[in-house]
Amino acid sequence: MKFDLNKKENIDLLYNHALNAYKNSYSPYSNFKVGACVLTDDGKFIYGTNIENASFGLTNCAERSALFNTYSLGYKKENILCLAIVGNSKNNEVISPCGACRQVISELMDKLTPIVLFNIDKTYKITNISELLPLSFSNEDME
Ligand code: THU
């Protein structure tokens, strides 16, 4: 399946799906909603959102939720065409994945698979995990 990120309609599609996930956010403590979706090579959009907990450390970010859902459904990194994330970032121009999520993404996605970071106003930036987490620690370091 081809998915051309130069096409506005595809960017719109990714944004709309990530926004659906954003609306499902369970974030009563931070009130900061984040939505993510993984597009798979069979055309499925698999959602993730941030799920908080009164014991703050147990919070799961949207990106990790989406990737864990994706793997739970039987997909692997080679089936992932892209990951999109949306949040209402006040500091960066677009949502910036946390360090823990970058480490998890580096394990579960290919280095150059596109990651589309959106702000709620649909401003976006296309990147990948090589750019987001250079010099990352991986299983290759232990061989
Ligand atoms: N959060 C995400 O889900 N993804 C990000 O990229 C940044 C932060 C969540 C975690 C927490 O529920 C809330 O946003 C505030 O940190």
Coordinates of C-alpha atoms and ligand atoms in Angstrom, one line a residue:
M1 CA 0.0 0.0 0.0
K2 CA 1.3 3.4 -1.0
F3 CA 0.8 6.4 1.3
D4 CA 2.1 9.7 -0.1
L5 CA 2.7 12.3 2.6
N6 CA 3.0 15.0 0.0
K7 CA -0.7 14.7 -0.6
K8 CA -2.8 17.1 1.4
E9 CA -5.7 14.6 1.6
N10 CA -3.4 12.0 3.3
I11 CA -2.2 14.6 5.8
D12 CA -5.8 15.5 6.5
L13 CA -6.7 11.8 6.9
L14 CA -3.9 11.2 9.4
Y15 CA -4.8 14.4 11.3
N16 CA -8.5 13.4 11.5
H17 CA -7.7 9.9 12.8
A18 CA -5.2 11.2 15.4
L19 CA -7.8 13.8 16.4
N20 CA -10.3 11.0 17.0
A21 CA -7.9 9.3 19.3
Y22 CA -7.2 12.7 21.0
K23 CA -10.8 13.0 21.8
N24 CA -10.7 9.7 23.8
S25 CA -7.9 11.0 26.0
Y26 CA -8.2 10.1 29.7
S27 CA -6.2 13.0 31.2
P28 CA -8.0 14.3 34.3
Y29 CA -4.7 15.2 36.1
S30 CA -2.8 17.2 33.4
N31 CA -5.8 18.1 31.2
F32 CA -3.4 17.7 28.3
K33 CA -4.9 15.5 25.6
V34 CA -2.7 13.7 23.1
G35 CA -3.8 11.4 20.3
A36 CA -1.9 9.1 18.0
C37 CA -2.5 6.7 15.2
V38 CA -0.5 4.1 13.4
L39 CA -1.3 3.4 9.8
T40 CA -0.6 -0.2 8.8
D41 CA 0.2 -1.6 5.4
D42 CA -3.3 -3.1 5.1
G43 CA -4.9 0.3 5.5
K44 CA -5.9 0.2 9.2
F45 CA -5.6 3.2 11.5
I46 CA -4.8 2.0 15.0
Y47 CA -5.4 4.5 17.7
G48 CA -3.7 5.4 21.0
T49 CA -4.3 8.1 23.5
N50 CA -2.8 9.2 26.8
I51 CA -4.3 7.3 29.8
E52 CA -3.4 8.9 33.1
N53 CA -3.5 7.4 36.6
A54 CA -3.8 8.8 40.1
S55 CA -0.4 7.2 40.6
F56 CA 1.1 9.5 38.1
G57 CA 4.0 7.2 37.1
L58 CA 1.6 4.7 35.6
T59 CA 0.4 7.1 32.9
N60 CA 0.7 5.8 29.4
C61 CA 1.4 8.2 26.6
A62 CA -0.6 8.3 23.3
E63 CA 2.3 7.1 21.2
R64 CA 3.1 4.1 23.3
S65 CA -0.6 3.2 23.5
A66 CA -0.9 3.3 19.7
L67 CA 2.2 1.2 19.2
F68 CA 1.3 -1.3 21.9
N69 CA -2.2 -1.6 20.3
T70 CA -0.6 -2.2 17.0
Y71 CA 1.7 -5.0 18.2
S72 CA -1.2 -6.4 20.2
L73 CA -3.1 -6.8 17.0
G74 CA -0.3 -8.8 15.5
Y75 CA 1.5 -6.1 13.4
K76 CA 5.3 -5.6 13.4
K77 CA 7.5 -2.7 12.5
E78 CA 7.6 -3.8 8.9
N79 CA 3.8 -3.3 8.7
I80 CA 3.9 0.3 9.9
L81 CA 3.6 2.9 7.2
C82 CA 3.6 5.9 9.6
L83 CA 2.8 7.2 13.0
A84 CA 0.9 10.4 13.6
I85 CA 0.6 12.3 16.9
V86 CA -1.5 15.4 17.8
G87 CA -1.4 17.6 20.8
N88 CA -2.0 21.2 21.8
S89 CA 1.6 22.1 22.4
K90 CA 2.1 25.7 23.6
N91 CA 5.9 25.6 23.6
N92 CA 7.0 23.7 20.4
E93 CA 5.3 24.4 17.1
V94 CA 4.1 20.7 17.1
I95 CA 3.7 18.0 19.7
S96 CA 7.1 16.7 20.9
P97 CA 7.2 13.0 22.0
C98 CA 8.6 12.5 25.5
G99 CA 11.9 10.7 26.0
A100 CA 10.3 7.4 27.1
C101 CA 8.2 7.3 24.0
R102 CA 11.2 8.0 21.8
Q103 CA 13.0 5.0 23.3
V104 CA 9.9 2.8 22.7
I105 CA 9.4 4.1 19.2
S106 CA 13.1 3.2 18.5
E107 CA 12.4 -0.4 19.5
L108 CA 9.1 -0.8 17.7
M109 CA 9.4 1.2 14.5
D110 CA 11.9 1.3 11.7
K111 CA 14.5 4.1 11.8
L112 CA 13.2 6.0 8.8
T113 CA 9.5 5.3 9.0
P114 CA 7.7 8.7 8.8
I115 CA 6.4 10.2 12.1
V116 CA 4.0 13.1 11.6
L117 CA 3.9 15.5 14.5
F118 CA 0.8 17.8 14.5
N119 CA -0.4 20.7 16.6
I120 CA -4.1 21.0 17.2
D121 CA -4.3 23.7 14.5
K122 CA -3.0 21.1 12.0
T123 CA 0.5 22.6 11.7
Y124 CA 2.7 19.6 11.1
K125 CA 6.3 18.4 10.8
I126 CA 7.4 15.1 9.2
T127 CA 10.3 13.4 11.0
N128 CA 11.5 9.9 12.0
I129 CA 13.0 8.2 15.0
S130 CA 16.5 8.6 13.7
E131 CA 16.0 12.3 13.9
L132 CA 14.1 12.3 17.2
L133 CA 16.5 10.0 19.0
P134 CA 20.0 10.0 17.5
L135 CA 22.6 7.7 19.0
S136 CA 19.9 5.6 20.6
F137 CA 20.6 2.5 22.7
S138 CA 19.3 -0.7 21.2
N139 CA 19.7 -4.5 21.2
E140 CA 22.6 -4.0 18.7
D141 CA 24.6 -2.4 21.5
M142 CA 24.4 -5.7 23.4
E143 CA 25.6 -8.0 20.6
Ligands
THU1 N1 1.9 12.9 26.7 C1 1.7 12.1 25.6 O1 0.7 11.3 25.6 N2 2.5 12.2 24.5 C2 3.5 13.1 24.4 O2 4.1 13.2 23.3 C3 3.7 14.1 25.5 C4 3.0 13.8 26.7 C5 0.9 12.9 27.8 C6 1.4 12.3 29.1 C7 0.5 13.0 30.1 O3 -0.8 12.3 30.1 C8 0.2 14.3 29.5 O4 0.5 14.2 28.1 C9 1.1 15.4 30.1 O5 2.4 15.1 30.2

